[in-house]
Coordinates of C-alpha atoms and ligand atoms in Angstrom, one line a residue:
M232 CA -34.6 -21.1 23.9
N233 CA -37.0 -23.9 23.0
G234 CA -35.5 -27.4 22.6
P235 CA -32.1 -28.3 21.4
R236 CA -30.6 -26.2 18.6
E237 CA -29.9 -27.8 15.2
P238 CA -26.3 -28.8 14.5
I239 CA -24.8 -27.1 11.4
G240 CA -21.9 -27.5 9.1
V241 CA -19.7 -24.5 8.1
I242 CA -17.5 -25.0 5.0
G243 CA -14.6 -22.6 4.8
T244 CA -13.3 -21.1 8.1
G245 CA -12.1 -17.7 6.9
Y246 CA -13.6 -14.4 8.2
V247 CA -17.2 -15.2 7.4
G248 CA -17.0 -18.9 8.2
L249 CA -15.3 -18.6 11.6
V250 CA -17.6 -15.7 12.7
T251 CA -20.7 -17.6 11.5
A252 CA -19.5 -20.7 13.3
A253 CA -18.6 -18.9 16.5
G254 CA -21.9 -16.9 16.4
F255 CA -24.1 -20.0 16.0
A256 CA -22.1 -21.8 18.7
E257 CA -22.8 -18.9 20.9
L258 CA -26.5 -19.4 20.2
G259 CA -26.2 -23.0 21.3
N260 CA -25.6 -24.9 18.0
E261 CA -23.1 -27.7 17.6
V262 CA -21.0 -26.4 14.7
Y263 CA -18.9 -28.7 12.4
C264 CA -16.3 -26.6 10.6
V265 CA -14.5 -27.8 7.5
D266 CA -11.6 -26.2 5.6
I267 CA -9.2 -27.6 3.0
D268 CA -6.4 -25.6 4.6
E269 CA -4.9 -28.2 6.9
A270 CA -2.6 -25.7 8.7
K271 CA -5.6 -23.5 9.5
I272 CA -7.6 -26.5 10.9
E273 CA -4.5 -27.5 12.9
V274 CA -4.3 -23.9 14.4
L275 CA -8.0 -24.0 15.2
R276 CA -7.8 -27.4 16.9
S277 CA -4.9 -26.2 19.0
G278 CA -7.1 -23.5 20.4
E279 CA -5.6 -20.6 18.4
V280 CA -7.5 -18.3 16.1
P281 CA -5.9 -17.6 12.7
I282 CA -7.5 -14.2 12.1
Y283 CA -8.0 -11.1 14.2
E284 CA -11.5 -10.1 14.8
L285 CA -12.9 -8.3 17.9
G286 CA -14.2 -10.8 20.5
L287 CA -13.7 -13.8 18.2
R288 CA -11.0 -15.6 20.2
E289 CA -13.1 -15.3 23.4
T290 CA -16.3 -16.5 21.7
I291 CA -14.5 -19.5 20.3
E292 CA -12.9 -20.2 23.6
R293 CA -16.2 -20.0 25.4
N294 CA -17.9 -22.4 23.0
R295 CA -15.0 -24.7 22.4
E296 CA -17.0 -27.8 23.2
R297 CA -19.6 -27.0 20.6
M298 CA -17.1 -26.2 17.8
H299 CA -15.5 -29.1 15.8
F300 CA -12.8 -28.6 13.2
S301 CA -12.0 -31.0 10.3
T302 CA -10.5 -31.1 6.9
S303 CA -13.1 -33.6 5.8
L304 CA -16.5 -32.5 4.5
A305 CA -17.8 -36.0 5.6
D306 CA -17.7 -34.8 9.2
A307 CA -20.1 -32.0 8.6
V308 CA -22.3 -34.1 6.3
A309 CA -22.5 -36.8 9.0
N310 CA -23.5 -34.5 11.7
A311 CA -25.5 -31.6 10.2
R312 CA -28.3 -31.1 7.6
L313 CA -27.6 -27.5 6.9
L314 CA -24.2 -27.0 5.3
F315 CA -23.2 -23.3 5.2
V316 CA -20.8 -22.5 2.4
C317 CA -18.4 -19.7 3.4
V318 CA -15.6 -20.3 0.9
G319 CA -13.8 -17.4 -0.8
T320 CA -15.0 -15.9 -4.2
P321 CA -12.1 -13.7 -5.1
P322 CA -11.9 -11.8 -8.4
T323 CA -10.6 -13.5 -11.5
Y324 CA -8.1 -11.6 -13.6
A325 CA -11.1 -10.4 -15.7
G326 CA -12.8 -9.0 -12.5
D327 CA -15.6 -11.5 -12.4
A328 CA -16.1 -13.7 -9.3
D329 CA -13.9 -16.8 -9.2
L330 CA -16.3 -19.6 -8.3
S331 CA -13.8 -22.4 -8.3
A332 CA -13.9 -22.9 -4.5
V333 CA -17.7 -22.8 -4.6
N334 CA -17.8 -25.3 -7.5
A335 CA -15.4 -27.7 -5.6
V336 CA -17.9 -27.7 -2.7
V337 CA -20.8 -28.2 -5.0
E338 CA -19.1 -31.2 -6.6
A339 CA -18.5 -32.7 -3.1
M340 CA -22.1 -32.4 -1.9
P341 CA -24.0 -35.6 -1.0
A342 CA -26.8 -36.8 -3.3
D343 CA -29.6 -37.0 -0.8
G344 CA -32.7 -35.2 0.4
E345 CA -31.5 -34.8 3.9
H346 CA -29.1 -32.0 3.3
A347 CA -29.2 -28.4 2.2
L348 CA -26.4 -26.2 0.7
V349 CA -26.8 -22.8 2.3
M350 CA -24.8 -20.3 0.3
K351 CA -23.2 -17.6 2.5
S352 CA -20.4 -16.7 0.1
T353 CA -21.1 -13.7 -2.2
V354 CA -21.8 -15.1 -5.6
P355 CA -23.1 -13.5 -8.9
C356 CA -26.8 -13.4 -9.3
G357 CA -27.7 -16.6 -11.2
T358 CA -25.2 -18.8 -9.4
G359 CA -27.8 -20.5 -7.3
R360 CA -29.9 -21.3 -10.4
S361 CA -26.8 -22.8 -12.1
I362 CA -25.9 -24.9 -9.0
Q363 CA -29.4 -26.2 -8.8
R364 CA -29.2 -27.2 -12.5
V365 CA -25.9 -29.0 -11.8
F366 CA -27.5 -30.8 -8.9
A367 CA -30.3 -32.0 -11.1
E368 CA -27.9 -33.1 -13.8
Q369 CA -25.8 -35.0 -11.3
G370 CA -28.8 -36.8 -9.8
K371 CA -28.6 -34.6 -6.6
G372 CA -31.9 -32.9 -7.3
R373 CA -33.2 -33.7 -3.8
L374 CA -30.5 -31.6 -2.2
A375 CA -32.0 -28.3 -1.1
Y376 CA -30.5 -25.0 -2.0
V377 CA -30.8 -21.8 0.1
S378 CA -29.1 -18.4 -0.5
C379 CA -28.3 -16.7 2.8
P380 CA -25.9 -13.9 2.0
E381 CA -23.6 -12.5 4.7
F382 CA -23.5 -8.7 5.5
L383 CA -21.1 -8.7 8.4
K384 CA -18.4 -6.0 8.5
E385 CA -14.8 -6.9 9.4
G386 CA -13.9 -5.1 12.6
S387 CA -17.3 -5.6 14.1
A388 CA -18.2 -9.0 12.5
L389 CA -19.4 -10.8 15.6
Q390 CA -21.6 -8.0 16.7
D391 CA -22.9 -7.8 13.2
F392 CA -23.7 -11.5 13.3
L393 CA -25.5 -11.2 16.6
E394 CA -27.3 -7.9 15.7
P395 CA -27.9 -8.0 11.9
D396 CA -29.9 -5.2 10.2
R397 CA -31.7 -8.0 8.4
V398 CA -31.4 -11.7 7.5
V399 CA -32.0 -12.6 3.9
V400 CA -33.1 -16.2 3.1
G401 CA -33.6 -17.0 -0.5
A402 CA -35.1 -20.2 -1.8
D403 CA -36.9 -21.1 -5.0
E404 CA -39.1 -23.7 -3.4
E405 CA -40.8 -23.8 0.0
G406 CA -39.5 -26.6 2.1
W407 CA -37.8 -27.7 5.3
A408 CA -34.4 -26.0 4.4
P409 CA -35.4 -22.3 4.2
D410 CA -37.7 -22.9 7.2
A411 CA -34.8 -24.4 9.2
V412 CA -32.4 -21.5 8.2
C413 CA -35.1 -18.9 9.4
E414 CA -35.5 -20.9 12.6
L415 CA -31.7 -20.9 13.2
Y416 CA -31.6 -17.1 13.0
S417 CA -34.9 -16.5 14.9
P418 CA -33.2 -15.9 18.3
L419 CA -31.6 -12.8 16.8
Q420 CA -35.1 -11.2 16.2
A421 CA -33.8 -9.5 13.0
P422 CA -36.0 -8.4 10.2
L423 CA -36.3 -11.3 7.8
V424 CA -36.3 -11.0 4.1
R425 CA -37.6 -14.2 2.7
T426 CA -37.3 -14.2 -1.0
D427 CA -36.2 -16.2 -4.1
V428 CA -32.6 -17.2 -4.7
A429 CA -31.8 -14.7 -7.5
S430 CA -33.2 -11.7 -5.5
A431 CA -31.2 -12.8 -2.4
E432 CA -28.0 -12.9 -4.4
M433 CA -28.8 -9.5 -5.9
I434 CA -29.6 -7.9 -2.5
K435 CA -26.0 -8.7 -1.4
L436 CA -24.4 -7.3 -4.6
A437 CA -26.7 -4.2 -4.7
A438 CA -26.0 -3.4 -1.0
N439 CA -22.3 -3.4 -1.4
A440 CA -22.5 -1.5 -4.7
F441 CA -24.7 1.2 -3.1
L442 CA -22.3 1.6 -0.1
A443 CA -19.3 1.9 -2.4
T444 CA -21.2 4.5 -4.5
K445 CA -21.9 6.5 -1.3
I446 CA -18.2 6.5 -0.5
S447 CA -17.1 7.5 -4.0
F448 CA -19.8 10.2 -4.0
I449 CA -18.6 11.8 -0.8
N450 CA -15.0 11.5 -2.0
E451 CA -15.8 13.5 -5.1
I452 CA -17.7 16.1 -3.0
A453 CA -14.5 16.3 -0.9
N454 CA -12.4 16.9 -3.9
V455 CA -14.7 19.7 -5.0
C456 CA -14.6 21.1 -1.5
E457 CA -10.9 21.4 -1.8
E458 CA -11.3 23.5 -4.9
T459 CA -14.1 25.7 -3.4
G460 CA -13.1 26.2 0.2
A461 CA -16.0 24.2 1.7
N462 CA -15.4 21.6 4.4
V463 CA -16.6 18.1 3.6
L464 CA -17.1 17.3 7.3
E465 CA -19.6 20.1 7.5
V466 CA -21.2 19.1 4.2
A467 CA -21.5 15.5 5.2
R468 CA -23.0 16.5 8.5
G469 CA -25.6 18.7 6.8
V470 CA -26.3 16.1 4.1
G471 CA -26.4 13.1 6.4
L472 CA -29.1 14.6 8.6
D473 CA -31.5 14.2 5.7
Q474 CA -33.3 11.0 6.7
R475 CA -33.5 9.9 3.1
I476 CA -29.7 9.9 3.0
G477 CA -28.5 9.1 6.5
P478 CA -25.1 9.9 8.1
K479 CA -23.3 6.6 7.5
F480 CA -20.8 6.0 4.7
L481 CA -20.3 9.7 4.2
S482 CA -16.7 9.9 5.5
A483 CA -14.4 11.2 2.8
G484 CA -10.9 9.6 2.7
I485 CA -8.4 7.8 0.6
G486 CA -10.9 5.4 -0.9
Y487 CA -12.6 2.2 0.1
G488 CA -10.7 -1.1 0.3
G489 CA -11.3 -4.5 1.8
S490 CA -12.0 -7.8 0.1
C491 CA -15.7 -7.2 -0.5
F492 CA -16.4 -3.7 -2.0
T493 CA -13.6 -3.9 -4.5
K494 CA -14.5 -7.3 -5.9
D495 CA -18.3 -7.2 -5.5
V496 CA -18.6 -3.8 -7.3
S497 CA -16.5 -5.1 -10.1
A498 CA -18.3 -8.5 -10.2
L499 CA -21.7 -6.7 -10.4
K500 CA -20.5 -4.4 -13.2
L501 CA -19.2 -7.4 -15.1
L502 CA -22.3 -9.5 -14.3
A503 CA -24.4 -6.7 -15.9
A504 CA -22.0 -6.5 -18.9
N505 CA -22.1 -10.2 -19.4
S506 CA -25.8 -10.0 -19.7
G507 CA -25.5 -7.1 -22.2
Y508 CA -26.1 -4.1 -19.8
H509 CA -23.5 -1.4 -19.4
F510 CA -23.6 -0.4 -15.7
Q511 CA -22.2 3.1 -16.3
L512 CA -22.5 4.3 -12.7
L513 CA -20.4 1.5 -11.2
G514 CA -17.6 2.2 -13.7
S515 CA -17.3 5.7 -12.3
V516 CA -17.6 4.5 -8.7
I517 CA -14.6 2.2 -9.3
E518 CA -12.6 4.9 -11.2
V519 CA -13.2 7.5 -8.5
N520 CA -12.0 5.1 -5.8
E521 CA -8.8 4.2 -7.7
L522 CA -8.0 7.9 -8.2
Q523 CA -8.8 8.7 -4.6
K524 CA -6.1 6.3 -3.4
R525 CA -3.6 8.2 -5.5
R526 CA -4.5 11.7 -4.6
V527 CA -2.4 11.6 -1.4
V528 CA 0.7 11.3 -3.6
A529 CA -0.2 14.6 -5.3
K530 CA -0.8 16.2 -1.9
L531 CA 2.6 15.1 -0.7
A532 CA 4.3 16.3 -3.8
R533 CA 2.6 19.7 -3.4
H534 CA 4.2 20.1 0.0
L535 CA 7.5 18.3 -0.5
G536 CA 8.3 18.8 -4.1
E537 CA 10.1 16.0 -5.8
L538 CA 9.3 12.8 -3.8
A539 CA 12.4 10.9 -4.7
G540 CA 14.6 10.4 -1.7
K541 CA 11.9 11.7 0.7
R542 CA 11.0 9.6 3.8
I543 CA 7.2 9.0 4.1
G544 CA 5.7 7.2 7.0
L545 CA 2.4 5.3 6.7
L546 CA 0.3 5.2 9.9
G547 CA -1.8 2.1 9.5
L548 CA -2.0 -0.5 6.8
A549 CA -5.2 -2.5 7.3
F550 CA -8.1 -1.5 5.1
K551 CA -9.9 -0.3 8.2
P552 CA -9.3 -0.4 12.0
N553 CA -9.9 -3.6 14.1
T554 CA -9.0 -6.0 11.4
D555 CA -5.8 -7.5 10.0
D556 CA -7.3 -7.9 6.6
M557 CA -5.1 -6.4 3.9
R558 CA -7.2 -7.4 0.9
G559 CA -7.8 -4.4 -1.3
A560 CA -6.2 -2.0 1.3
S561 CA -5.6 1.5 0.0
S562 CA -2.2 1.4 1.8
L563 CA -0.9 -1.1 -0.8
V564 CA -1.6 1.3 -3.7
L565 CA -0.2 4.2 -1.8
A566 CA 3.0 2.4 -0.8
A567 CA 3.5 1.2 -4.3
R568 CA 2.9 4.6 -5.9
L569 CA 5.3 6.3 -3.4
A570 CA 8.0 3.7 -4.0
A571 CA 7.6 4.3 -7.7
E572 CA 8.2 8.0 -7.2
G573 CA 11.4 7.1 -5.4
A574 CA 10.3 7.8 -1.9
T575 CA 11.4 5.7 1.1
V576 CA 8.3 4.3 2.7
R577 CA 8.1 3.0 6.2
A578 CA 4.9 1.7 7.8
Y579 CA 3.4 0.8 11.1
D580 CA 0.2 -1.1 11.9
P581 CA -0.7 -2.4 15.3
I582 CA -2.1 -5.7 13.9
A583 CA -1.9 -6.1 10.1
S584 CA 1.9 -5.9 9.5
E585 CA 2.3 -9.7 9.1
E586 CA -0.6 -9.8 6.6
A587 CA 0.8 -6.8 4.8
L588 CA 4.2 -8.4 4.4
K589 CA 2.5 -11.5 2.8
V590 CA 1.1 -9.2 0.1
M591 CA 4.0 -6.8 -0.2
P592 CA 7.2 -8.4 1.2
E593 CA 9.3 -5.4 0.2
L594 CA 7.4 -3.1 2.6
D595 CA 9.5 -1.7 5.5
C596 CA 7.1 -2.5 8.4
V597 CA 8.4 -1.4 11.8
P598 CA 7.2 -2.7 15.1
R599 CA 6.7 0.7 16.8
V600 CA 5.0 3.9 15.7
Q601 CA 8.0 6.0 16.8
D602 CA 10.1 4.2 14.1
V603 CA 7.7 5.5 11.4
L604 CA 7.7 9.0 12.8
R605 CA 11.5 9.3 13.4
D606 CA 13.2 11.3 10.6
A607 CA 10.0 11.2 8.4
D608 CA 9.6 14.1 6.0
A609 CA 5.8 13.5 6.0
V610 CA 3.4 11.0 7.5
V611 CA 0.0 9.8 6.2
L612 CA -2.8 8.5 8.4
V613 CA -4.0 5.5 6.4
T614 CA -6.0 3.6 9.0
E615 CA -7.8 5.3 11.8
W616 CA -6.7 2.9 14.6
P617 CA -7.5 4.4 18.0
E618 CA -3.9 4.4 19.0
L619 CA -2.9 6.3 15.9
V620 CA -5.7 8.8 16.2
A621 CA -4.6 9.5 19.8
L622 CA -0.9 10.1 18.9
D623 CA 0.8 12.8 20.9
W624 CA 1.7 15.2 18.1
A625 CA 4.1 17.3 20.2
V626 CA 6.2 14.1 20.6
A627 CA 5.7 13.2 16.9
A628 CA 6.9 16.7 15.8
E629 CA 10.1 16.2 17.8
L630 CA 10.8 12.9 16.1
M631 CA 9.9 14.0 12.5
A632 CA 12.4 15.6 10.2
G633 CA 9.7 17.4 8.2
K634 CA 6.3 18.9 9.1
V635 CA 3.7 17.4 6.8
V636 CA 0.8 15.3 8.2
I637 CA -1.7 14.1 5.7
D638 CA -4.9 12.8 7.4
G639 CA -6.2 10.3 4.9
R640 CA -9.2 9.5 7.1
N641 CA -10.1 13.0 8.4
A642 CA -9.8 11.4 11.9
L643 CA -7.1 13.4 13.5
D644 CA -7.5 16.4 15.8
S645 CA -6.2 19.0 13.3
A646 CA -5.8 21.7 16.0
A647 CA -3.6 19.4 18.0
V648 CA -1.5 18.6 14.9
R649 CA -1.1 22.3 14.0
S650 CA -0.4 23.4 17.6
A651 CA 2.6 21.0 17.5
G652 CA 4.0 23.1 14.7
L653 CA 3.1 20.6 12.0
L654 CA 1.3 21.2 8.7
Y655 CA -2.1 19.4 8.6
E656 CA -3.9 18.5 5.5
G657 CA -7.0 16.3 5.4
I658 CA -9.3 15.2 2.6
G659 CA -11.7 17.9 1.6
V660 CA -11.2 19.9 4.8
A661 CA -9.8 23.4 5.0
Ligands
NAD808 P1 -11.6 -16.2 3.4 O1 -10.7 -16.2 2.2 O2 -11.2 -15.5 4.6 O3 -12.0 -17.7 3.7 C1 -12.4 -18.6 2.8 C2 -12.0 -20.0 3.4 O4 -12.5 -21.0 2.6 C3 -10.5 -20.2 3.5 O5 -10.1 -20.6 4.8 C4 -10.2 -21.4 2.5 O6 -9.2 -22.2 2.9 C5 -11.6 -22.1 2.6 N1 -11.9 -23.0 1.4 C6 -11.6 -22.8 0.1 N2 -12.0 -23.8 -0.6 C7 -12.6 -24.7 0.2 C8 -13.2 -25.9 0.1 N3 -13.4 -26.5 -1.1 N4 -13.7 -26.6 1.2 C9 -13.5 -26.0 2.4 N5 -12.9 -24.8 2.6 C10 -12.5 -24.2 1.5 O7 -12.9 -15.5 2.8 P2 -14.0 -14.6 3.6 O8 -13.5 -13.2 3.7 O9 -14.5 -15.4 4.8 O10 -15.2 -14.6 2.5 C11 -16.0 -15.8 2.2 C12 -17.1 -15.3 1.4 O11 -18.0 -14.4 2.1 C13 -16.8 -14.6 0.1 O12 -17.6 -14.9 -0.9 C14 -16.9 -13.1 0.5 O13 -17.2 -12.3 -0.6 C15 -18.1 -13.2 1.4 N6 -18.2 -12.2 2.4 C16 -17.1 -11.7 3.0 C17 -17.2 -10.7 4.0 C18 -16.0 -10.2 4.7 O14 -16.0 -9.1 5.3 N7 -14.8 -10.9 4.7 C19 -18.5 -10.2 4.3 C20 -19.6 -10.7 3.7 C21 -19.5 -11.7 2.7

């Protein structure tokens, strides 16, 4: 590495902010982290990490001296030129992106030419232009603006930070700020897409919408496979070998979840609608996904009949393995639907139970997987955590009252389940 690395500010220490901060600290940058959540900052100062993400705790621990935590934006402003904004942009009731946290940061930005706001949060296309207009109106026109959307995946976020498929840097004017952001990322040797702000914003939204489309597409193929006797695993294998398509995001299951796909697809659809364009395809992508989450209920009813009074075990709650994030998790819809049918739902997740109970306090979360299996009429694999995929089905069969195993992720060894005397059903597989 040549010369000292540039200190940076990171505003918002959630999944993206903390991973970005830890990643840059690992590269040798001093990182000044800011969050309005005092409790979170207290936890971070005490050496704890408030979220679960593979390797994050160790990376923060290793770089503790380079990472500074504060509730005051002034600390970041005093020590860094580049201020990475990583605050949340959750959906509003209408489904658009809620930019109130972003706007609060914009309001608090200093009025000088020495700083740059680097937007990592996912924002609707056009947000950067509006913010730059606000800066001009507020006499902060010399403040630089760079869009640098984040593509990390929860569960492998640190690795994604360190080995990104690409880094996107959008700026409407050449200048020190986009150059400095490119320089920051240069040790990663990732393909660089240097572009304008609006295109950078749209790259992020389009990428998520395309991935969600791929998932809804294979889920519909899986549903047709169930009607026609084809096996979606074989179909995905054959289709994915086409280099124009590729094998990733062709896993049929009980629908995509997480904080990003759900809200970003909806935000893009509404962004288009707000500008007068009806994005038909995305409407279907969303609808297919919502129906897919509910198909398991019909599968259970087919095997068990009336669901009222039946005991259903959910194996996994997080929206995917290796994260405790419950935002948009399919398990929430499934648990609510089953409860509405009168079933008794019990759930186990190795990491996400605490987060799940924050969203759904009435959920019966048990600390051991055996407690979900015991006396269950049916179990559903919701999250393909390695320990759940590796369950001993002979032991499970002894604990269960019934025989039904629904594999919502097509991740189980169906032969092992069947040879334990259980009834296996996946998604789109014979
Ligand atoms: P998060 O909710 O985990 O974290 C946001 C943090 O910002 C919270 O700690 C909150 O207290 C803090 N915050 C809110 N207002 C603030 C303010 N005014 N000043 C300082 N801190 C403030 O959110 P996240 O999952 O990290 O997502 C952040 C952004 O990154 C979103 O726009 C999201 O769409 C995008 N993104 C997320 C992911 C992901 O996988 N989570 C991936 C790529 C992009």
